[in-house]
PDB file of N, CA and C in Angstrom:
ATOM      1  N   UNK S   1     -14.492  41.287  17.679  1.00 43.00           N
ATOM      2  CA  UNK S   1     -15.510  40.265  17.635  1.00 43.00           C
ATOM      3  C   UNK S   1     -16.601  40.633  18.624  1.00 43.00           C
ATOM      4  N   UNK S   2     -17.833  40.560  18.201  1.00 44.00           N
ATOM      5  CA  UNK S   2     -18.959  40.880  19.061  1.00 44.00           C
ATOM      6  C   UNK S   2     -19.241  39.722  19.993  1.00 44.00           C
ATOM      7  N   UNK S   3     -19.717  40.044  21.169  1.00 44.00           N
ATOM      8  CA  UNK S   3     -20.056  38.997  22.137  1.00 44.00           C
ATOM      9  C   UNK S   3     -21.320  38.283  21.709  1.00 44.00           C
ATOM     10  N   UNK S   4     -21.377  37.001  22.004  1.00 42.00           N
ATOM     11  CA  UNK S   4     -22.519  36.188  21.593  1.00 42.00           C
ATOM     12  C   UNK S   4     -23.812  36.675  22.234  1.00 42.00           C
ATOM     13  N   UNK S   5     -23.736  37.269  23.406  1.00 45.00           N
ATOM     14  CA  UNK S   5     -24.932  37.734  24.082  1.00 45.00           C
ATOM     15  C   UNK S   5     -25.630  38.870  23.347  1.00 45.00           C
ATOM     16  N   UNK S   6     -24.901  39.645  22.560  1.00 53.00           N
ATOM     17  CA  UNK S   6     -25.489  40.772  21.843  1.00 53.00           C
ATOM     18  C   UNK S   6     -26.043  40.373  20.487  1.00 53.00           C
ATOM     19  N   UNK S   7     -25.723  39.203  20.003  1.00 59.00           N
ATOM     20  CA  UNK S   7     -26.197  38.744  18.702  1.00 59.00           C
ATOM     21  C   UNK S   7     -27.279  37.701  18.887  1.00 59.00           C
ATOM     22  N   UNK S   8     -28.173  37.613  17.932  1.00 70.00           N
ATOM     23  CA  UNK S   8     -29.195  36.580  17.949  1.00 70.00           C
ATOM     24  C   UNK S   8     -28.560  35.286  17.467  1.00 70.00           C
ATOM     25  N   UNK S   9     -28.215  34.402  18.383  1.00 70.00           N
ATOM     26  CA  UNK S   9     -27.497  33.175  18.044  1.00 70.00           C
ATOM     27  C   UNK S   9     -28.287  32.303  17.089  1.00 70.00           C
ATOM     28  N   UNK S  10     -29.588  32.246  17.252  1.00 72.00           N
ATOM     29  CA  UNK S  10     -30.408  31.388  16.398  1.00 72.00           C
ATOM     30  C   UNK S  10     -30.383  31.840  14.938  1.00 72.00           C
ATOM     31  N   UNK S  11     -30.013  33.073  14.674  1.00 84.00           N
ATOM     32  CA  UNK S  11     -29.943  33.557  13.295  1.00 84.00           C
ATOM     33  C   UNK S  11     -28.735  32.983  12.558  1.00 84.00           C
ATOM     34  N   UNK S  12     -27.809  32.350  13.266  1.00 89.00           N
ATOM     35  CA  UNK S  12     -26.636  31.761  12.633  1.00 89.00           C
ATOM     36  C   UNK S  12     -26.956  30.409  12.005  1.00 89.00           C
ATOM     37  N   UNK S  13     -28.102  29.837  12.332  1.00 92.00           N
ATOM     38  CA  UNK S  13     -28.501  28.566  11.734  1.00 92.00           C
ATOM     39  C   UNK S  13     -29.984  28.568  11.448  1.00 92.00           C
ATOM     40  N   UNK S  14     -30.386  27.601  10.606  1.00 93.00           N
ATOM     41  CA  UNK S  14     -31.810  27.427  10.350  1.00 93.00           C
ATOM     42  C   UNK S  14     -32.087  25.954  10.158  1.00 93.00           C
ATOM     43  N   UNK S  15     -33.230  25.544  10.651  1.00 91.00           N
ATOM     44  CA  UNK S  15     -33.642  24.158  10.502  1.00 91.00           C
ATOM     45  C   UNK S  15     -34.118  23.920   9.078  1.00 91.00           C
ATOM     46  N   UNK S  16     -33.726  22.791   8.517  1.00 93.00           N
ATOM     47  CA  UNK S  16     -34.192  22.356   7.207  1.00 93.00           C
ATOM     48  C   UNK S  16     -34.763  20.950   7.394  1.00 93.00           C
ATOM     49  N   UNK S  17     -35.414  20.437   6.361  1.00 90.00           N
ATOM     50  CA  UNK S  17     -36.129  19.161   6.468  1.00 90.00           C
ATOM     51  C   UNK S  17     -35.240  18.023   6.972  1.00 90.00           C
ATOM     52  N   UNK S  18     -33.990  17.987   6.554  1.00 94.00           N
ATOM     53  CA  UNK S  18     -33.137  16.858   6.915  1.00 94.00           C
ATOM     54  C   UNK S  18     -31.965  17.242   7.819  1.00 94.00           C
ATOM     55  N   UNK S  19     -32.085  18.360   8.544  1.00 95.00           N
ATOM     56  CA  UNK S  19     -31.018  18.735   9.456  1.00 95.00           C
ATOM     57  C   UNK S  19     -30.975  20.218   9.754  1.00 95.00           C
ATOM     58  N   UNK S  20     -29.766  20.758   9.702  1.00 95.00           N
ATOM     59  CA  UNK S  20     -29.535  22.146  10.079  1.00 95.00           C
ATOM     60  C   UNK S  20     -28.565  22.760   9.077  1.00 95.00           C
ATOM     61  N   UNK S  21     -28.790  24.019   8.716  1.00 96.00           N
ATOM     62  CA  UNK S  21     -27.823  24.778   7.929  1.00 96.00           C
ATOM     63  C   UNK S  21     -27.204  25.809   8.850  1.00 96.00           C
ATOM     64  N   UNK S  22     -25.893  25.774   8.943  1.00 96.00           N
ATOM     65  CA  UNK S  22     -25.148  26.627   9.852  1.00 96.00           C
ATOM     66  C   UNK S  22     -24.264  27.562   9.054  1.00 96.00           C
ATOM     67  N   UNK S  23     -24.348  28.850   9.365  1.00 96.00           N
ATOM     68  CA  UNK S  23     -23.526  29.856   8.690  1.00 96.00           C
ATOM     69  C   UNK S  23     -22.262  30.063   9.513  1.00 96.00           C
ATOM     70  N   UNK S  24     -21.108  29.903   8.861  1.00 96.00           N
ATOM     71  CA  UNK S  24     -19.832  29.993   9.558  1.00 96.00           C
ATOM     72  C   UNK S  24     -18.900  30.979   8.877  1.00 96.00           C
ATOM     73  N   UNK S  25     -17.950  31.472   9.648  1.00 96.00           N
ATOM     74  CA  UNK S  25     -16.850  32.288   9.119  1.00 96.00           C
ATOM     75  C   UNK S  25     -15.569  31.555   9.493  1.00 96.00           C
ATOM     76  N   UNK S  26     -14.824  31.157   8.483  1.00 96.00           N
ATOM     77  CA  UNK S  26     -13.624  30.348   8.688  1.00 96.00           C
ATOM     78  C   UNK S  26     -12.386  31.213   8.833  1.00 96.00           C
ATOM     79  N   UNK S  27     -11.487  30.753   9.670  1.00 95.00           N
ATOM     80  CA  UNK S  27     -10.173  31.366   9.793  1.00 95.00           C
ATOM     81  C   UNK S  27      -9.142  30.262   9.576  1.00 95.00           C
ATOM     82  N   UNK S  28      -8.686  30.086   8.330  1.00 95.00           N
ATOM     83  CA  UNK S  28      -7.671  29.061   8.068  1.00 95.00           C
ATOM     84  C   UNK S  28      -6.309  29.499   8.588  1.00 95.00           C
ATOM     85  N   UNK S  29      -5.414  28.528   8.733  1.00 96.00           N
ATOM     86  CA  UNK S  29      -4.045  28.775   9.211  1.00 96.00           C
ATOM     87  C   UNK S  29      -4.008  29.473  10.564  1.00 96.00           C
ATOM     88  N   UNK S  30      -4.920  29.131  11.425  1.00 94.00           N
ATOM     89  CA  UNK S  30      -4.972  29.749  12.753  1.00 94.00           C
ATOM     90  C   UNK S  30      -3.970  29.081  13.692  1.00 94.00           C
ATOM     91  N   UNK S  31      -3.482  29.821  14.635  1.00 93.00           N
ATOM     92  CA  UNK S  31      -2.566  29.252  15.627  1.00 93.00           C
ATOM     93  C   UNK S  31      -3.312  28.361  16.610  1.00 93.00           C
ATOM     94  N   UNK S  32      -4.512  28.807  17.014  1.00 92.00           N
ATOM     95  CA  UNK S  32      -5.309  28.030  17.967  1.00 92.00           C
ATOM     96  C   UNK S  32      -6.632  27.655  17.320  1.00 92.00           C
ATOM     97  N   UNK S  33      -6.771  26.403  16.904  1.00 94.00           N
ATOM     98  CA  UNK S  33      -8.028  25.994  16.273  1.00 94.00           C
ATOM     99  C   UNK S  33      -9.145  25.856  17.292  1.00 94.00           C
ATOM    100  N   UNK S  34     -10.371  25.971  16.805  1.00 94.00           N
ATOM    101  CA  UNK S  34     -11.528  25.772  17.661  1.00 94.00           C
ATOM    102  C   UNK S  34     -12.660  26.715  17.319  1.00 94.00           C
ATOM    103  N   UNK S  35     -13.730  26.568  18.069  1.00 94.00           N
ATOM    104  CA  UNK S  35     -14.884  27.440  17.912  1.00 94.00           C
ATOM    105  C   UNK S  35     -14.585  28.751  18.626  1.00 94.00           C
ATOM    106  N   UNK S  36     -14.834  29.866  17.967  1.00 93.00           N
ATOM    107  CA  UNK S  36     -14.465  31.172  18.495  1.00 93.00           C
ATOM    108  C   UNK S  36     -15.658  32.003  18.974  1.00 93.00           C
ATOM    109  N   UNK S  37     -16.875  31.554  18.727  1.00 90.00           N
ATOM    110  CA  UNK S  37     -18.058  32.330  19.103  1.00 90.00           C
ATOM    111  C   UNK S  37     -18.718  32.937  17.887  1.00 90.00           C
ATOM    112  N   UNK S  38     -19.658  33.820  18.136  1.00 92.00           N
ATOM    113  CA  UNK S  38     -20.393  34.465  17.045  1.00 92.00           C
ATOM    114  C   UNK S  38     -19.722  35.764  16.625  1.00 92.00           C
ATOM    115  N   UNK S  39     -19.761  36.028  15.329  1.00 92.00           N
ATOM    116  CA  UNK S  39     -19.298  37.299  14.788  1.00 92.00           C
ATOM    117  C   UNK S  39     -20.382  37.837  13.871  1.00 92.00           C
ATOM    118  N   UNK S  40     -20.456  39.134  13.768  1.00 92.00           N
ATOM    119  CA  UNK S  40     -21.451  39.775  12.896  1.00 92.00           C
ATOM    120  C   UNK S  40     -20.889  39.841  11.481  1.00 92.00           C
ATOM    121  N   UNK S  41     -21.719  39.483  10.529  1.00 89.00           N
ATOM    122  CA  UNK S  41     -21.377  39.599   9.111  1.00 89.00           C
ATOM    123  C   UNK S  41     -22.411  40.507   8.461  1.00 89.00           C
ATOM    124  N   UNK S  42     -22.200  40.849   7.216  1.00 88.00           N
ATOM    125  CA  UNK S  42     -23.118  41.746   6.514  1.00 88.00           C
ATOM    126  C   UNK S  42     -24.532  41.180   6.448  1.00 88.00           C
ATOM    127  N   UNK S  43     -24.646  39.864   6.387  1.00 87.00           N
ATOM    128  CA  UNK S  43     -25.969  39.236   6.268  1.00 87.00           C
ATOM    129  C   UNK S  43     -26.418  38.544   7.551  1.00 87.00           C
ATOM    130  N   UNK S  44     -25.846  38.904   8.690  1.00 90.00           N
ATOM    131  CA  UNK S  44     -26.263  38.342   9.968  1.00 90.00           C
ATOM    132  C   UNK S  44     -25.121  37.633  10.682  1.00 90.00           C
ATOM    133  N   UNK S  45     -25.390  37.105  11.870  1.00 92.00           N
ATOM    134  CA  UNK S  45     -24.327  36.473  12.647  1.00 92.00           C
ATOM    135  C   UNK S  45     -23.872  35.144  12.046  1.00 92.00           C
ATOM    136  N   UNK S  46     -22.619  34.826  12.298  1.00 94.00           N
ATOM    137  CA  UNK S  46     -22.016  33.569  11.858  1.00 94.00           C
ATOM    138  C   UNK S  46     -21.179  33.013  13.000  1.00 94.00           C
ATOM    139  N   UNK S  47     -21.026  31.700  13.022  1.00 94.00           N
ATOM    140  CA  UNK S  47     -20.155  31.050  13.990  1.00 94.00           C
ATOM    141  C   UNK S  47     -18.733  31.099  13.443  1.00 94.00           C
ATOM    142  N   UNK S  48     -17.816  31.677  14.209  1.00 95.00           N
ATOM    143  CA  UNK S  48     -16.432  31.772  13.752  1.00 95.00           C
ATOM    144  C   UNK S  48     -15.687  30.509  14.163  1.00 95.00           C
ATOM    145  N   UNK S  49     -15.010  29.898  13.172  1.00 95.00           N
ATOM    146  CA  UNK S  49     -14.237  28.679  13.371  1.00 95.00           C
ATOM    147  C   UNK S  49     -12.801  28.927  12.959  1.00 95.00           C
ATOM    148  N   UNK S  50     -11.869  28.440  13.743  1.00 96.00           N
ATOM    149  CA  UNK S  50     -10.458  28.555  13.393  1.00 96.00           C
ATOM    150  C   UNK S  50      -9.897  27.148  13.192  1.00 96.00           C
ATOM    151  N   UNK S  51      -9.166  26.965  12.101  1.00 96.00           N
ATOM    152  CA  UNK S  51      -8.527  25.676  11.810  1.00 96.00           C
ATOM    153  C   UNK S  51      -7.072  25.904  11.435  1.00 96.00           C
ATOM    154  N   UNK S  52      -6.228  24.915  11.694  1.00 95.00           N
ATOM    155  CA  UNK S  52      -4.802  25.017  11.370  1.00 95.00           C
ATOM    156  C   UNK S  52      -4.525  24.897   9.881  1.00 95.00           C
ATOM    157  N   UNK S  53      -5.349  24.176   9.162  1.00 95.00           N
ATOM    158  CA  UNK S  53      -5.088  23.850   7.774  1.00 95.00           C
ATOM    159  C   UNK S  53      -5.181  25.072   6.858  1.00 95.00           C
ATOM    160  N   UNK S  54      -4.443  24.994   5.768  1.00 93.00           N
ATOM    161  CA  UNK S  54      -4.461  26.043   4.748  1.00 93.00           C
ATOM    162  C   UNK S  54      -5.670  25.831   3.835  1.00 93.00           C
ATOM    163  N   UNK S  55      -6.159  26.903   3.230  1.00 91.00           N
ATOM    164  CA  UNK S  55      -7.310  26.776   2.330  1.00 91.00           C
ATOM    165  C   UNK S  55      -6.906  26.293   0.939  1.00 91.00           C
ATOM    166  N   UNK S  56      -6.253  25.155   0.882  1.00 92.00           N
ATOM    167  CA  UNK S  56      -5.786  24.589  -0.377  1.00 92.00           C
ATOM    168  C   UNK S  56      -6.307  23.170  -0.519  1.00 92.00           C
ATOM    169  N   UNK S  57      -6.790  22.835  -1.700  1.00 92.00           N
ATOM    170  CA  UNK S  57      -7.266  21.484  -2.006  1.00 92.00           C
ATOM    171  C   UNK S  57      -8.375  21.013  -1.064  1.00 92.00           C
ATOM    172  N   UNK S  58      -9.153  21.929  -0.520  1.00 92.00           N
ATOM    173  CA  UNK S  58     -10.267  21.559   0.344  1.00 92.00           C
ATOM    174  C   UNK S  58      -9.876  21.143   1.750  1.00 92.00           C
ATOM    175  N   UNK S  59      -8.595  21.308   2.110  1.00 95.00           N
ATOM    176  CA  UNK S  59      -8.140  20.874   3.444  1.00 95.00           C
ATOM    177  C   UNK S  59      -8.825  21.654   4.554  1.00 95.00           C
ATOM    178  N   UNK S  60      -8.949  22.968   4.401  1.00 95.00           N
ATOM    179  CA  UNK S  60      -9.595  23.764   5.446  1.00 95.00           C
ATOM    180  C   UNK S  60     -11.071  23.398   5.561  1.00 95.00           C
ATOM    181  N   UNK S  61     -11.741  23.153   4.444  1.00 96.00           N
ATOM    182  CA  UNK S  61     -13.156  22.759   4.495  1.00 96.00           C
ATOM    183  C   UNK S  61     -13.332  21.429   5.220  1.00 96.00           C
ATOM    184  N   UNK S  62     -12.452  20.468   4.963  1.00 96.00           N
ATOM    185  CA  UNK S  62     -12.529  19.188   5.662  1.00 96.00           C
ATOM    186  C   UNK S  62     -12.272  19.377   7.153  1.00 96.00           C
ATOM    187  N   UNK S  63     -11.345  20.262   7.499  1.00 96.00           N
ATOM    188  CA  UNK S  63     -11.058  20.530   8.908  1.00 96.00           C
ATOM    189  C   UNK S  63     -12.253  21.201   9.595  1.00 96.00           C
ATOM    190  N   UNK S  64     -12.930  22.079   8.878  1.00 96.00           N
ATOM    191  CA  UNK S  64     -14.130  22.726   9.426  1.00 96.00           C
ATOM    192  C   UNK S  64     -15.202  21.687   9.700  1.00 96.00           C
ATOM    193  N   UNK S  65     -15.421  20.781   8.759  1.00 96.00           N
ATOM    194  CA  UNK S  65     -16.421  19.722   8.950  1.00 96.00           C
ATOM    195  C   UNK S  65     -16.047  18.841  10.135  1.00 96.00           C
ATOM    196  N   UNK S  66     -14.771  18.507  10.277  1.00 96.00           N
ATOM    197  CA  UNK S  66     -14.322  17.674  11.398  1.00 96.00           C
ATOM    198  C   UNK S  66     -14.501  18.402  12.730  1.00 96.00           C
ATOM    199  N   UNK S  67     -14.198  19.691  12.761  1.00 96.00           N
ATOM    200  CA  UNK S  67     -14.352  20.482  13.980  1.00 96.00           C
ATOM    201  C   UNK S  67     -15.819  20.559  14.392  1.00 96.00           C
ATOM    202  N   UNK S  68     -16.700  20.814  13.436  1.00 96.00           N
ATOM    203  CA  UNK S  68     -18.129  20.856  13.736  1.00 96.00           C
ATOM    204  C   UNK S  68     -18.641  19.493  14.179  1.00 96.00           C
ATOM    205  N   UNK S  69     -18.166  18.437  13.538  1.00 96.00           N
ATOM    206  CA  UNK S  69     -18.595  17.080  13.900  1.00 96.00           C
ATOM    207  C   UNK S  69     -18.226  16.763  15.347  1.00 96.00           C
ATOM    208  N   UNK S  70     -17.021  17.136  15.727  1.00 95.00           N
ATOM    209  CA  UNK S  70     -16.586  16.897  17.108  1.00 95.00           C
ATOM    210  C   UNK S  70     -17.429  17.696  18.095  1.00 95.00           C
ATOM    211  N   UNK S  71     -17.681  18.949  17.787  1.00 94.00           N
ATOM    212  CA  UNK S  71     -18.451  19.806  18.694  1.00 94.00           C
ATOM    213  C   UNK S  71     -19.903  19.349  18.826  1.00 94.00           C
ATOM    214  N   UNK S  72     -20.493  18.870  17.721  1.00 94.00           N
ATOM    215  CA  UNK S  72     -21.899  18.474  17.714  1.00 94.00           C
ATOM    216  C   UNK S  72     -22.107  16.990  17.999  1.00 94.00           C
ATOM    217  N   UNK S  73     -21.021  16.246  18.145  1.00 94.00           N
ATOM    218  CA  UNK S  73     -21.087  14.801  18.411  1.00 94.00           C
ATOM    219  C   UNK S  73     -21.836  14.055  17.316  1.00 94.00           C
ATOM    220  N   UNK S  74     -21.464  14.342  16.073  1.00 95.00           N
ATOM    221  CA  UNK S  74     -22.018  13.635  14.914  1.00 95.00           C
ATOM    222  C   UNK S  74     -20.846  13.153  14.061  1.00 95.00           C
ATOM    223  N   UNK S  75     -21.048  12.142  13.229  1.00 95.00           N
ATOM    224  CA  UNK S  75     -19.971  11.709  12.334  1.00 95.00           C
ATOM    225  C   UNK S  75     -19.640  12.796  11.310  1.00 95.00           C
ATOM    226  N   UNK S  76     -18.374  12.957  10.962  1.00 93.00           N
ATOM    227  CA  UNK S  76     -17.993  13.972   9.972  1.00 93.00           C
ATOM    228  C   UNK S  76     -18.686  13.799   8.628  1.00 93.00           C
ATOM    229  N   UNK S  77     -19.081  12.588   8.298  1.00 95.00           N
ATOM    230  CA  UNK S  77     -19.749  12.348   7.021  1.00 95.00           C
ATOM    231  C   UNK S  77     -21.124  13.003   6.946  1.00 95.00           C
ATOM    232  N   UNK S  78     -21.678  13.441   8.077  1.00 97.00           N
ATOM    233  CA  UNK S  78     -22.991  14.094   8.096  1.00 97.00           C
ATOM    234  C   UNK S  78     -22.900  15.602   7.908  1.00 97.00           C
ATOM    235  N   UNK S  79     -21.678  16.116   7.722  1.00 97.00           N
ATOM    236  CA  UNK S  79     -21.485  17.563   7.569  1.00 97.00           C
ATOM    237  C   UNK S  79     -20.841  17.845   6.222  1.00 97.00           C
ATOM    238  N   UNK S  80     -21.379  18.840   5.518  1.00 96.00           N
ATOM    239  CA  UNK S  80     -20.839  19.223   4.213  1.00 96.00           C
ATOM    240  C   UNK S  80     -20.917  20.736   4.052  1.00 96.00           C
ATOM    241  N   UNK S  81     -19.920  21.297   3.383  1.00 96.00           N
ATOM    242  CA  UNK S  81     -19.949  22.713   3.013  1.00 96.00           C
ATOM    243  C   UNK S  81     -20.800  22.799   1.752  1.00 96.00           C
ATOM    244  N   UNK S  82     -21.943  23.483   1.839  1.00 96.00           N
ATOM    245  CA  UNK S  82     -22.862  23.542   0.701  1.00 96.00           C
ATOM    246  C   UNK S  82     -22.823  24.879  -0.024  1.00 96.00           C
ATOM    247  N   UNK S  83     -22.193  25.866   0.574  1.00 96.00           N
ATOM    248  CA  UNK S  83     -22.082  27.176  -0.068  1.00 96.00           C
ATOM    249  C   UNK S  83     -20.812  27.851   0.421  1.00 96.00           C
ATOM    250  N   UNK S  84     -20.089  28.498  -0.482  1.00 95.00           N
ATOM    251  CA  UNK S  84     -18.904  29.258  -0.113  1.00 95.00           C
ATOM    252  C   UNK S  84     -17.657  28.422   0.083  1.00 95.00           C
ATOM    253  N   UNK S  85     -17.510  27.343  -0.661  1.00 94.00           N
ATOM    254  CA  UNK S  85     -16.355  26.452  -0.485  1.00 94.00           C
ATOM    255  C   UNK S  85     -15.022  27.183  -0.648  1.00 94.00           C
ATOM    256  N   UNK S  86     -14.970  28.209  -1.483  1.00 94.00           N
ATOM    257  CA  UNK S  86     -13.732  28.949  -1.709  1.00 94.00           C
ATOM    258  C   UNK S  86     -13.705  30.284  -0.958  1.00 94.00           C
ATOM    259  N   UNK S  87     -14.662  30.496  -0.078  1.00 94.00           N
ATOM    260  CA  UNK S  87     -14.783  31.754   0.655  1.00 94.00           C
ATOM    261  C   UNK S  87     -14.581  31.512   2.146  1.00 94.00           C
ATOM    262  N   UNK S  88     -14.302  32.559   2.878  1.00 94.00           N
ATOM    263  CA  UNK S  88     -14.227  32.422   4.335  1.00 94.00           C
ATOM    264  C   UNK S  88     -15.619  32.301   4.948  1.00 94.00           C
ATOM    265  N   UNK S  89     -16.607  32.913   4.323  1.00 96.00           N
ATOM    266  CA  UNK S  89     -17.982  32.813   4.806  1.00 96.00           C
ATOM    267  C   UNK S  89     -18.656  31.654   4.083  1.00 96.00           C
ATOM    268  N   UNK S  90     -19.091  30.667   4.848  1.00 96.00           N
ATOM    269  CA  UNK S  90     -19.606  29.417   4.300  1.00 96.00           C
ATOM    270  C   UNK S  90     -20.952  29.067   4.934  1.00 96.00           C
ATOM    271  N   UNK S  91     -21.649  28.164   4.278  1.00 96.00           N
ATOM    272  CA  UNK S  91     -22.838  27.557   4.859  1.00 96.00           C
ATOM    273  C   UNK S  91     -22.578  26.060   4.885  1.00 96.00           C
ATOM    274  N   UNK S  92     -22.757  25.469   6.063  1.00 97.00           N
ATOM    275  CA  UNK S  92     -22.561  24.034   6.237  1.00 97.00           C
ATOM    276  C   UNK S  92     -23.902  23.378   6.499  1.00 97.00           C
ATOM    277  N   UNK S  93     -24.094  22.211   5.923  1.00 97.00           N
ATOM    278  CA  UNK S  93     -25.299  21.422   6.166  1.00 97.00           C
ATOM    279  C   UNK S  93     -24.931  20.274   7.092  1.00 97.00           C
ATOM    280  N   UNK S  94     -25.687  20.139   8.183  1.00 97.00           N
ATOM    281  CA  UNK S  94     -25.489  19.053   9.129  1.00 97.00           C
ATOM    282  C   UNK S  94     -26.730  18.179   9.071  1.00 97.00           C
ATOM    283  N   UNK S  95     -26.570  16.944   8.615  1.00 97.00           N
ATOM    284  CA  UNK S  95     -27.699  16.024   8.491  1.00 97.00           C
ATOM    285  C   UNK S  95     -28.044  15.441   9.861  1.00 97.00           C
ATOM    286  N   UNK S  96     -29.343  15.351  10.139  1.00 95.00           N
ATOM    287  CA  UNK S  96     -29.793  14.780  11.401  1.00 95.00           C
ATOM    288  C   UNK S  96     -31.083  15.425  11.859  1.00 95.00           C
ATOM    289  N   UNK S  97     -31.404  15.217  13.118  1.00 94.00           N
ATOM    290  CA  UNK S  97     -32.606  15.774  13.725  1.00 94.00           C
ATOM    291  C   UNK S  97     -32.376  17.266  13.974  1.00 94.00           C
ATOM    292  N   UNK S  98     -33.114  18.108  13.266  1.00 93.00           N
ATOM    293  CA  UNK S  98     -32.868  19.556  13.342  1.00 93.00           C
ATOM    294  C   UNK S  98     -33.093  20.111  14.746  1.00 93.00           C
ATOM    295  N   UNK S  99     -34.087  19.621  15.468  1.00 93.00           N
ATOM    296  CA  UNK S  99     -34.349  20.128  16.826  1.00 93.00           C
ATOM    297  C   UNK S  99     -33.192  19.788  17.764  1.00 93.00           C
ATOM    298  N   UNK S 100     -32.694  18.561  17.686  1.00 94.00           N
ATOM    299  CA  UNK S 100     -31.583  18.149  18.550  1.00 94.00           C
ATOM    300  C   UNK S 100     -30.311  18.911  18.196  1.00 94.00           C
ATOM    301  N   UNK S 101     -30.054  19.081  16.901  1.00 94.00           N
ATOM    302  CA  UNK S 101     -28.865  19.822  16.474  1.00 94.00           C
ATOM    303  C   UNK S 101     -28.938  21.282  16.900  1.00 94.00           C
ATOM    304  N   UNK S 102     -30.111  21.903  16.789  1.00 92.00           N
ATOM    305  CA  UNK S 102     -30.285  23.300  17.216  1.00 92.00           C
ATOM    306  C   UNK S 102     -30.059  23.429  18.718  1.00 92.00           C
ATOM    307  N   UNK S 103     -30.532  22.458  19.484  1.00 93.00           N
ATOM    308  CA  UNK S 103     -30.323  22.491  20.939  1.00 93.00           C
ATOM    309  C   UNK S 103     -28.839  22.385  21.268  1.00 93.00           C
ATOM    310  N   UNK S 104     -28.123  21.515  20.563  1.00 93.00           N
ATOM    311  CA  UNK S 104     -26.671  21.394  20.790  1.00 93.00           C
ATOM    312  C   UNK S 104     -25.946  22.678  20.423  1.00 93.00           C
ATOM    313  N   UNK S 105     -26.356  23.301  19.302  1.00 91.00           N
ATOM    314  CA  UNK S 105     -25.725  24.568  18.902  1.00 91.00           C
ATOM    315  C   UNK S 105     -25.954  25.635  19.967  1.00 91.00           C
ATOM    316  N   UNK S 106     -27.171  25.703  20.499  1.00 90.00           N
ATOM    317  CA  UNK S 106     -27.469  26.684  21.547  1.00 90.00           C
ATOM    318  C   UNK S 106     -26.597  26.447  22.776  1.00 90.00           C
ATOM    319  N   UNK S 107     -26.404  25.185  23.152  1.00 91.00           N
ATOM    320  CA  UNK S 107     -25.532  24.851  24.291  1.00 91.00           C
ATOM    321  C   UNK S 107     -24.100  25.292  24.034  1.00 91.00           C
ATOM    322  N   UNK S 108     -23.602  24.998  22.840  1.00 90.00           N
ATOM    323  CA  UNK S 108     -22.237  25.350  22.489  1.00 90.00           C
ATOM    324  C   UNK S 108     -22.037  26.857  22.551  1.00 90.00           C
ATOM    325  N   UNK S 109     -22.964  27.605  21.983  1.00 87.00           N
ATOM    326  CA  UNK S 109     -22.828  29.070  21.967  1.00 87.00           C
ATOM    327  C   UNK S 109     -22.986  29.660  23.360  1.00 87.00           C
ATOM    328  N   UNK S 110     -23.779  29.026  24.196  1.00 88.00           N
ATOM    329  CA  UNK S 110     -23.908  29.492  25.581  1.00 88.00           C
ATOM    330  C   UNK S 110     -22.581  29.345  26.311  1.00 88.00           C
ATOM    331  N   UNK S 111     -21.875  28.236  26.074  1.00 88.00           N
ATOM    332  CA  UNK S 111     -20.569  28.020  26.696  1.00 88.00           C
ATOM    333  C   UNK S 111     -19.526  29.011  26.189  1.00 88.00           C
ATOM    334  N   UNK S 112     -19.639  29.399  24.912  1.00 82.00           N
ATOM    335  CA  UNK S 112     -18.670  30.325  24.315  1.00 82.00           C
ATOM    336  C   UNK S 112     -18.911  31.775  24.718  1.00 82.00           C
ATOM    337  N   UNK S 113     -20.109  32.074  25.185  1.00 75.00           N
ATOM    338  CA  UNK S 113     -20.490  33.467  25.503  1.00 75.00           C
ATOM    339  C   UNK S 113     -19.697  34.012  26.684  1.00 75.00           C
TER     340      UNK S 113
END
């Protein structure tokens, strides 16, 4: 896993009109759930997330949304997987103020670095 300091953290998300789109790489069935930092993917950096749940019946996707909601201090209902629901590489949409959400993401990644 590459260190967050060597990757452009802001490339892992982008502001949209009604919030933020965050690119993530999921690790289902992990022993230790949580935010793992940035990892490089073929199309740019992604936030690596580990969850205990298996990727069956949408359980891992719901766990990813709950984990992001807790980290960003937003209700889970404001987060949805909008791309890659059946893949490890996903795009999540977080509804809210894009500037505030981007600032929180930057804080989180700074702590993980």
